[in-house]
């Protein structure tokens, strides 16, 4: 096998498998992304196409209105303006560096899916699947919101300590006595930086799991979501399950198309590679996987058709989130958190300019019971 030129040092030195290129052979510094693009998808468009119907549309179920799914083109959904944009030291803004990184993984995804549909196995195929899994763990709103909530809890406690010491900065004096309740906005740049740690954690998890590809031969298509990498303890029934519980036996599922799903298990060997393909003909087994996929959805559940309407509605009230407890001791502040299924948190807006602050203060002045937000 030919050894390609790669852009990720030894970690990316994976042989080309016929027509499947490892994503590490795509130059991330000169990607094909639009340098001025500010419409950033948190679910890959090319990934969502694997769940599209004959007209190229997916059914989008929003968590706040699951009974009213909308057929949409993948490019028209699952994005935010400036979701990956970063502030530059000179005061400017760049919009493409993260998009370039995703671009390599997304470029090789169609050829990887075709190889999997042909029941092939290789290091390059496994490498590309793990890459797509990793970015779909790290970049999604469920992950970034979790980090924002942890930073928010820490900031609240720090402000309370400053208040007790009589050392609050002048700009925070107006919030005295309100630090348990005043909305706190966290700089989104900080949650971007947290993605590196998420990549590393996912890589460590993959070395605990072996993988197989399940081919759906039933009449029920697989769902996916804006949080499609689901891991948990499979010995627990769904209603008792905690998200991302890796303390005992571990199962991971990742729907790749409406007809293929990656299953990882701590009982499969060898680890960190796809070692087999298996057909799933039992509709009940597919339904069980869809139940888990719907349970892990955060803002959006995504389907090929309307066959899972009831299931999506059943799991729309709760999402994977965290519970937080702040502890203080002589050694400082400790933020203790754990994964749970609970109501989706609504995060406060980050106020980063005097103009935004002035507009907010004006809105609060014209409303009743309102409280200005604190910039993180």
Short mmCIF file of N, CA and C in Angstrom, two decimals, residues 43-158:
data_model
loop_
_atom_site.label_atom_id
_atom_site.label_comp_id
_atom_site.label_asym_id
_atom_site.label_seq_id
_atom_site.Cartn_x
_atom_site.Cartn_y
_atom_site.Cartn_z
N UNK A 43 -23.73 20.54 12.31
CA UNK A 43 -23.89 19.19 11.79
C UNK A 43 -23.48 19.24 10.33
N UNK A 44 -22.54 18.40 9.95
CA UNK A 44 -21.99 18.43 8.60
C UNK A 44 -23.08 18.22 7.55
N UNK A 45 -23.05 19.04 6.50
CA UNK A 45 -24.01 18.90 5.40
C UNK A 45 -23.85 17.56 4.71
N UNK A 46 -22.60 17.17 4.41
CA UNK A 46 -22.37 15.92 3.71
C UNK A 46 -22.78 14.74 4.58
N UNK A 47 -22.66 14.86 5.89
CA UNK A 47 -23.15 13.81 6.79
C UNK A 47 -24.67 13.72 6.74
N UNK A 48 -25.37 14.85 6.80
CA UNK A 48 -26.83 14.82 6.78
C UNK A 48 -27.39 14.26 5.49
N UNK A 49 -26.65 14.38 4.39
CA UNK A 49 -27.14 13.85 3.12
C UNK A 49 -27.36 12.34 3.17
N UNK A 50 -26.67 11.67 4.07
CA UNK A 50 -26.87 10.23 4.22
C UNK A 50 -28.21 9.88 4.83
N UNK A 51 -28.95 10.87 5.27
CA UNK A 51 -30.27 10.66 5.88
C UNK A 51 -31.38 11.32 5.05
N UNK A 52 -31.03 11.81 3.86
CA UNK A 52 -31.99 12.53 3.04
C UNK A 52 -32.87 11.57 2.25
N UNK A 53 -34.07 12.03 1.91
CA UNK A 53 -34.99 11.25 1.09
C UNK A 53 -34.66 11.41 -0.39
N UNK A 54 -35.52 10.88 -1.25
CA UNK A 54 -35.26 10.91 -2.69
C UNK A 54 -35.22 12.33 -3.23
N UNK A 55 -35.83 13.28 -2.52
CA UNK A 55 -35.81 14.69 -2.95
C UNK A 55 -34.66 15.47 -2.33
N UNK A 56 -33.80 14.77 -1.59
CA UNK A 56 -32.65 15.43 -0.98
C UNK A 56 -32.96 16.18 0.28
N UNK A 57 -34.10 15.88 0.92
CA UNK A 57 -34.51 16.61 2.12
C UNK A 57 -34.49 15.68 3.34
N UNK A 58 -34.25 16.27 4.50
CA UNK A 58 -34.34 15.56 5.77
C UNK A 58 -35.49 16.16 6.59
N UNK A 59 -36.05 15.34 7.45
CA UNK A 59 -37.07 15.83 8.38
C UNK A 59 -36.36 16.36 9.63
N UNK A 60 -36.61 17.62 9.95
CA UNK A 60 -35.98 18.27 11.10
C UNK A 60 -37.01 18.42 12.20
N UNK A 61 -36.77 17.74 13.32
CA UNK A 61 -37.61 17.85 14.51
C UNK A 61 -36.88 18.76 15.51
N UNK A 62 -37.47 19.88 15.86
CA UNK A 62 -36.88 20.76 16.86
C UNK A 62 -37.38 20.35 18.24
N UNK A 63 -36.47 20.35 19.21
CA UNK A 63 -36.82 19.85 20.54
C UNK A 63 -37.99 20.62 21.14
N UNK A 64 -38.09 21.92 20.83
CA UNK A 64 -39.16 22.72 21.43
C UNK A 64 -40.50 22.53 20.71
N UNK A 65 -40.50 21.89 19.54
CA UNK A 65 -41.74 21.69 18.79
C UNK A 65 -41.67 20.37 18.02
N UNK A 66 -41.53 19.24 18.72
CA UNK A 66 -41.28 17.96 18.03
C UNK A 66 -42.46 17.45 17.22
N UNK A 67 -43.64 17.96 17.49
CA UNK A 67 -44.81 17.52 16.74
C UNK A 67 -44.97 18.18 15.40
N UNK A 68 -44.03 19.06 15.03
CA UNK A 68 -44.14 19.80 13.78
C UNK A 68 -42.84 19.73 12.99
N UNK A 69 -42.43 18.53 12.56
CA UNK A 69 -41.17 18.41 11.80
C UNK A 69 -41.29 19.11 10.45
N UNK A 70 -40.13 19.59 9.97
CA UNK A 70 -40.09 20.32 8.71
C UNK A 70 -39.12 19.64 7.74
N UNK A 71 -39.56 19.37 6.50
CA UNK A 71 -38.62 18.85 5.51
C UNK A 71 -37.70 19.96 5.03
N UNK A 72 -36.40 19.74 5.10
CA UNK A 72 -35.44 20.79 4.77
C UNK A 72 -34.24 20.22 4.03
N UNK A 73 -33.64 21.04 3.18
CA UNK A 73 -32.37 20.69 2.58
C UNK A 73 -31.28 20.77 3.65
N UNK A 74 -30.32 19.84 3.66
CA UNK A 74 -29.27 19.88 4.68
C UNK A 74 -28.55 21.22 4.80
N UNK A 75 -28.33 21.90 3.69
CA UNK A 75 -27.62 23.18 3.76
C UNK A 75 -28.42 24.26 4.47
N UNK A 76 -29.72 24.05 4.60
CA UNK A 76 -30.59 25.08 5.17
C UNK A 76 -30.85 24.89 6.66
N UNK A 77 -30.16 23.96 7.29
CA UNK A 77 -30.45 23.68 8.69
C UNK A 77 -29.17 23.35 9.46
N UNK A 78 -29.29 23.33 10.79
CA UNK A 78 -28.18 22.92 11.68
C UNK A 78 -26.95 23.81 11.53
N UNK A 79 -27.17 25.12 11.52
CA UNK A 79 -26.05 26.06 11.43
C UNK A 79 -26.34 27.28 12.30
N UNK A 80 -25.28 28.03 12.60
CA UNK A 80 -25.37 29.34 13.26
C UNK A 80 -24.40 30.28 12.58
N UNK A 81 -24.71 31.53 12.59
CA UNK A 81 -23.78 32.53 12.07
C UNK A 81 -22.60 32.66 13.03
N UNK A 82 -21.41 32.59 12.47
CA UNK A 82 -20.17 32.78 13.23
C UNK A 82 -19.98 31.76 14.34
N UNK A 83 -20.50 30.57 14.15
CA UNK A 83 -20.39 29.54 15.20
C UNK A 83 -18.94 29.17 15.49
N UNK A 84 -18.06 29.22 14.46
CA UNK A 84 -16.65 28.89 14.64
C UNK A 84 -15.73 30.09 14.48
N UNK A 85 -16.28 31.28 14.35
CA UNK A 85 -15.44 32.46 14.13
C UNK A 85 -14.63 32.78 15.38
N UNK A 86 -13.41 33.29 15.16
CA UNK A 86 -12.51 33.62 16.27
C UNK A 86 -12.05 35.07 16.16
N UNK A 87 -11.97 35.71 17.31
CA UNK A 87 -11.45 37.07 17.36
C UNK A 87 -9.93 37.04 17.20
N UNK A 88 -9.41 38.00 16.45
CA UNK A 88 -7.98 38.10 16.23
C UNK A 88 -7.38 39.19 17.12
N UNK A 89 -6.08 39.09 17.46
CA UNK A 89 -5.46 40.08 18.35
C UNK A 89 -5.56 41.52 17.84
N UNK A 90 -5.61 41.69 16.51
CA UNK A 90 -5.67 43.05 15.97
C UNK A 90 -7.09 43.61 15.94
N UNK A 91 -8.04 42.83 16.51
CA UNK A 91 -9.42 43.29 16.53
C UNK A 91 -10.27 42.75 15.41
N UNK A 92 -9.65 42.05 14.47
CA UNK A 92 -10.41 41.46 13.37
C UNK A 92 -11.02 40.12 13.75
N UNK A 93 -11.46 39.40 12.74
CA UNK A 93 -12.12 38.13 12.97
C UNK A 93 -11.81 37.19 11.81
N UNK A 94 -11.50 35.91 12.12
CA UNK A 94 -11.33 34.93 11.06
C UNK A 94 -12.49 33.93 11.15
N UNK A 95 -12.88 33.41 9.98
CA UNK A 95 -14.08 32.58 9.94
C UNK A 95 -13.85 31.18 9.39
N UNK A 96 -12.59 30.82 9.02
CA UNK A 96 -12.40 29.61 8.21
C UNK A 96 -11.50 28.55 8.81
N UNK A 97 -10.76 28.82 9.87
CA UNK A 97 -9.75 27.85 10.32
C UNK A 97 -10.38 26.54 10.78
N UNK A 98 -11.42 26.62 11.58
CA UNK A 98 -12.09 25.39 11.98
C UNK A 98 -12.80 24.75 10.79
N UNK A 99 -13.37 25.56 9.93
CA UNK A 99 -14.03 25.03 8.73
C UNK A 99 -13.04 24.26 7.86
N UNK A 100 -11.80 24.75 7.77
CA UNK A 100 -10.78 24.03 7.00
C UNK A 100 -10.47 22.68 7.63
N UNK A 101 -10.44 22.62 8.94
CA UNK A 101 -10.17 21.35 9.61
C UNK A 101 -11.29 20.35 9.33
N UNK A 102 -12.53 20.81 9.45
CA UNK A 102 -13.66 19.90 9.17
C UNK A 102 -13.64 19.48 7.69
N UNK A 103 -13.18 20.37 6.82
CA UNK A 103 -13.26 20.14 5.38
C UNK A 103 -12.57 18.84 4.95
N UNK A 104 -11.41 18.53 5.53
CA UNK A 104 -10.73 17.30 5.15
C UNK A 104 -11.54 16.07 5.49
N UNK A 105 -12.12 16.05 6.67
CA UNK A 105 -12.93 14.91 7.10
C UNK A 105 -14.18 14.79 6.24
N UNK A 106 -14.80 15.92 5.95
CA UNK A 106 -16.03 15.90 5.17
C UNK A 106 -15.76 15.56 3.70
N UNK A 107 -14.59 15.94 3.18
CA UNK A 107 -14.25 15.64 1.79
C UNK A 107 -14.19 14.14 1.54
N UNK A 108 -13.61 13.39 2.47
CA UNK A 108 -13.46 11.94 2.26
C UNK A 108 -14.66 11.14 2.76
N UNK A 109 -15.65 11.81 3.35
CA UNK A 109 -16.78 11.07 3.92
C UNK A 109 -17.57 10.29 2.85
N UNK A 110 -17.93 10.86 1.70
CA UNK A 110 -18.69 10.08 0.72
C UNK A 110 -17.97 8.81 0.26
N UNK A 111 -16.65 8.89 0.00
CA UNK A 111 -15.93 7.69 -0.43
C UNK A 111 -15.81 6.67 0.70
N UNK A 112 -15.76 7.16 1.94
CA UNK A 112 -15.72 6.26 3.09
C UNK A 112 -17.05 5.53 3.24
N UNK A 113 -18.15 6.25 3.09
CA UNK A 113 -19.48 5.63 3.19
C UNK A 113 -19.67 4.59 2.09
N UNK A 114 -19.25 4.91 0.86
CA UNK A 114 -19.40 3.94 -0.23
C UNK A 114 -18.62 2.66 0.06
N UNK A 115 -17.43 2.81 0.63
CA UNK A 115 -16.63 1.63 0.97
C UNK A 115 -17.31 0.80 2.05
N UNK A 116 -17.89 1.47 3.04
CA UNK A 116 -18.60 0.75 4.09
C UNK A 116 -19.84 0.05 3.55
N UNK A 117 -20.53 0.69 2.63
CA UNK A 117 -21.70 0.05 2.02
C UNK A 117 -21.31 -1.21 1.25
N UNK A 118 -20.07 -1.25 0.77
CA UNK A 118 -19.55 -2.43 0.06
C UNK A 118 -18.96 -3.46 1.02
N UNK A 119 -19.11 -3.23 2.31
CA UNK A 119 -18.66 -4.16 3.37
C UNK A 119 -17.13 -4.27 3.42
N UNK A 120 -16.43 -3.20 3.09
CA UNK A 120 -14.99 -3.23 3.17
C UNK A 120 -14.49 -2.87 4.56
N UNK A 121 -13.27 -3.28 4.85
CA UNK A 121 -12.60 -2.96 6.11
C UNK A 121 -11.18 -2.53 5.79
N UNK A 122 -10.73 -1.46 6.42
CA UNK A 122 -9.34 -1.04 6.26
C UNK A 122 -9.01 0.00 7.32
N UNK A 123 -7.71 0.25 7.48
CA UNK A 123 -7.27 1.28 8.44
C UNK A 123 -7.76 2.65 8.02
N UNK A 124 -7.75 2.95 6.71
CA UNK A 124 -8.18 4.26 6.23
C UNK A 124 -9.67 4.48 6.51
N UNK A 125 -10.48 3.44 6.29
CA UNK A 125 -11.91 3.56 6.55
C UNK A 125 -12.15 3.83 8.03
N UNK A 126 -11.52 3.05 8.89
CA UNK A 126 -11.69 3.25 10.33
C UNK A 126 -11.22 4.64 10.74
N UNK A 127 -10.10 5.09 10.21
CA UNK A 127 -9.54 6.40 10.55
C UNK A 127 -10.53 7.51 10.19
N UNK A 128 -11.12 7.42 9.01
CA UNK A 128 -12.06 8.46 8.59
C UNK A 128 -13.34 8.46 9.41
N UNK A 129 -13.81 7.28 9.77
CA UNK A 129 -15.01 7.20 10.61
C UNK A 129 -14.74 7.79 11.99
N UNK A 130 -13.57 7.48 12.55
CA UNK A 130 -13.23 8.04 13.85
C UNK A 130 -13.09 9.56 13.77
N UNK A 131 -12.60 10.06 12.64
CA UNK A 131 -12.51 11.50 12.47
C UNK A 131 -13.87 12.16 12.47
N UNK A 132 -14.81 11.59 11.71
CA UNK A 132 -16.16 12.17 11.71
C UNK A 132 -16.80 12.07 13.09
N UNK A 133 -16.61 10.95 13.75
CA UNK A 133 -17.13 10.82 15.12
C UNK A 133 -16.56 11.92 16.02
N UNK A 134 -15.25 12.13 15.93
CA UNK A 134 -14.60 13.07 16.83
C UNK A 134 -15.15 14.48 16.66
N UNK A 135 -15.31 14.93 15.39
CA UNK A 135 -15.80 16.29 15.22
C UNK A 135 -17.27 16.40 15.60
N UNK A 136 -18.02 15.29 15.45
CA UNK A 136 -19.43 15.33 15.84
C UNK A 136 -19.61 15.18 17.35
N UNK A 137 -18.55 14.85 18.06
CA UNK A 137 -18.56 14.94 19.54
C UNK A 137 -18.20 16.34 20.00
N UNK A 138 -17.17 16.92 19.37
CA UNK A 138 -16.56 18.12 19.93
C UNK A 138 -17.24 19.41 19.53
N UNK A 139 -17.80 19.48 18.32
CA UNK A 139 -18.23 20.78 17.80
C UNK A 139 -19.70 21.08 18.04
N UNK A 140 -20.47 20.12 18.51
CA UNK A 140 -21.93 20.28 18.57
C UNK A 140 -22.35 21.16 19.75
N UNK A 141 -23.52 21.79 19.67
CA UNK A 141 -23.99 22.66 20.77
C UNK A 141 -24.09 21.95 22.12
N UNK A 142 -24.43 20.67 22.14
CA UNK A 142 -24.53 19.96 23.42
C UNK A 142 -23.22 20.02 24.18
N UNK A 143 -22.09 19.88 23.46
CA UNK A 143 -20.77 19.91 24.10
C UNK A 143 -20.37 21.32 24.47
N UNK A 144 -20.54 22.25 23.55
CA UNK A 144 -20.13 23.63 23.83
C UNK A 144 -20.96 24.23 24.96
N UNK A 145 -22.26 23.93 25.00
CA UNK A 145 -23.10 24.45 26.08
C UNK A 145 -22.68 23.87 27.43
N UNK A 146 -22.26 22.62 27.44
CA UNK A 146 -21.79 22.02 28.69
C UNK A 146 -20.60 22.78 29.25
N UNK A 147 -19.65 23.10 28.40
CA UNK A 147 -18.48 23.85 28.85
C UNK A 147 -18.87 25.26 29.30
N UNK A 148 -19.81 25.88 28.59
CA UNK A 148 -20.26 27.22 28.97
C UNK A 148 -20.90 27.20 30.35
N UNK A 149 -21.66 26.18 30.65
CA UNK A 149 -22.31 26.11 31.96
C UNK A 149 -21.30 25.90 33.09
N UNK A 150 -20.26 25.14 32.82
CA UNK A 150 -19.23 24.95 33.84
C UNK A 150 -18.50 26.27 34.10
N UNK A 151 -18.17 26.98 33.02
CA UNK A 151 -17.51 28.28 33.17
C UNK A 151 -18.43 29.28 33.86
N UNK A 152 -19.71 29.22 33.57
CA UNK A 152 -20.67 30.11 34.23
C UNK A 152 -20.70 29.86 35.74
N UNK A 153 -20.75 28.59 36.13
CA UNK A 153 -20.79 28.26 37.56
C UNK A 153 -19.53 28.76 38.26
N UNK A 154 -18.39 28.60 37.61
CA UNK A 154 -17.13 29.07 38.20
C UNK A 154 -17.13 30.59 38.35
N UNK A 155 -17.60 31.31 37.33
CA UNK A 155 -17.62 32.76 37.39
C UNK A 155 -18.55 33.26 38.49
N UNK A 156 -19.69 32.62 38.65
CA UNK A 156 -20.62 33.02 39.73
C UNK A 156 -19.94 32.92 41.09
N UNK A 157 -19.26 31.80 41.31
CA UNK A 157 -18.62 31.59 42.61
C UNK A 157 -17.48 32.59 42.83
N UNK A 158 -16.73 32.88 41.79
CA UNK A 158 -15.65 33.86 41.94
C UNK A 158 -16.20 35.23 42.29
#
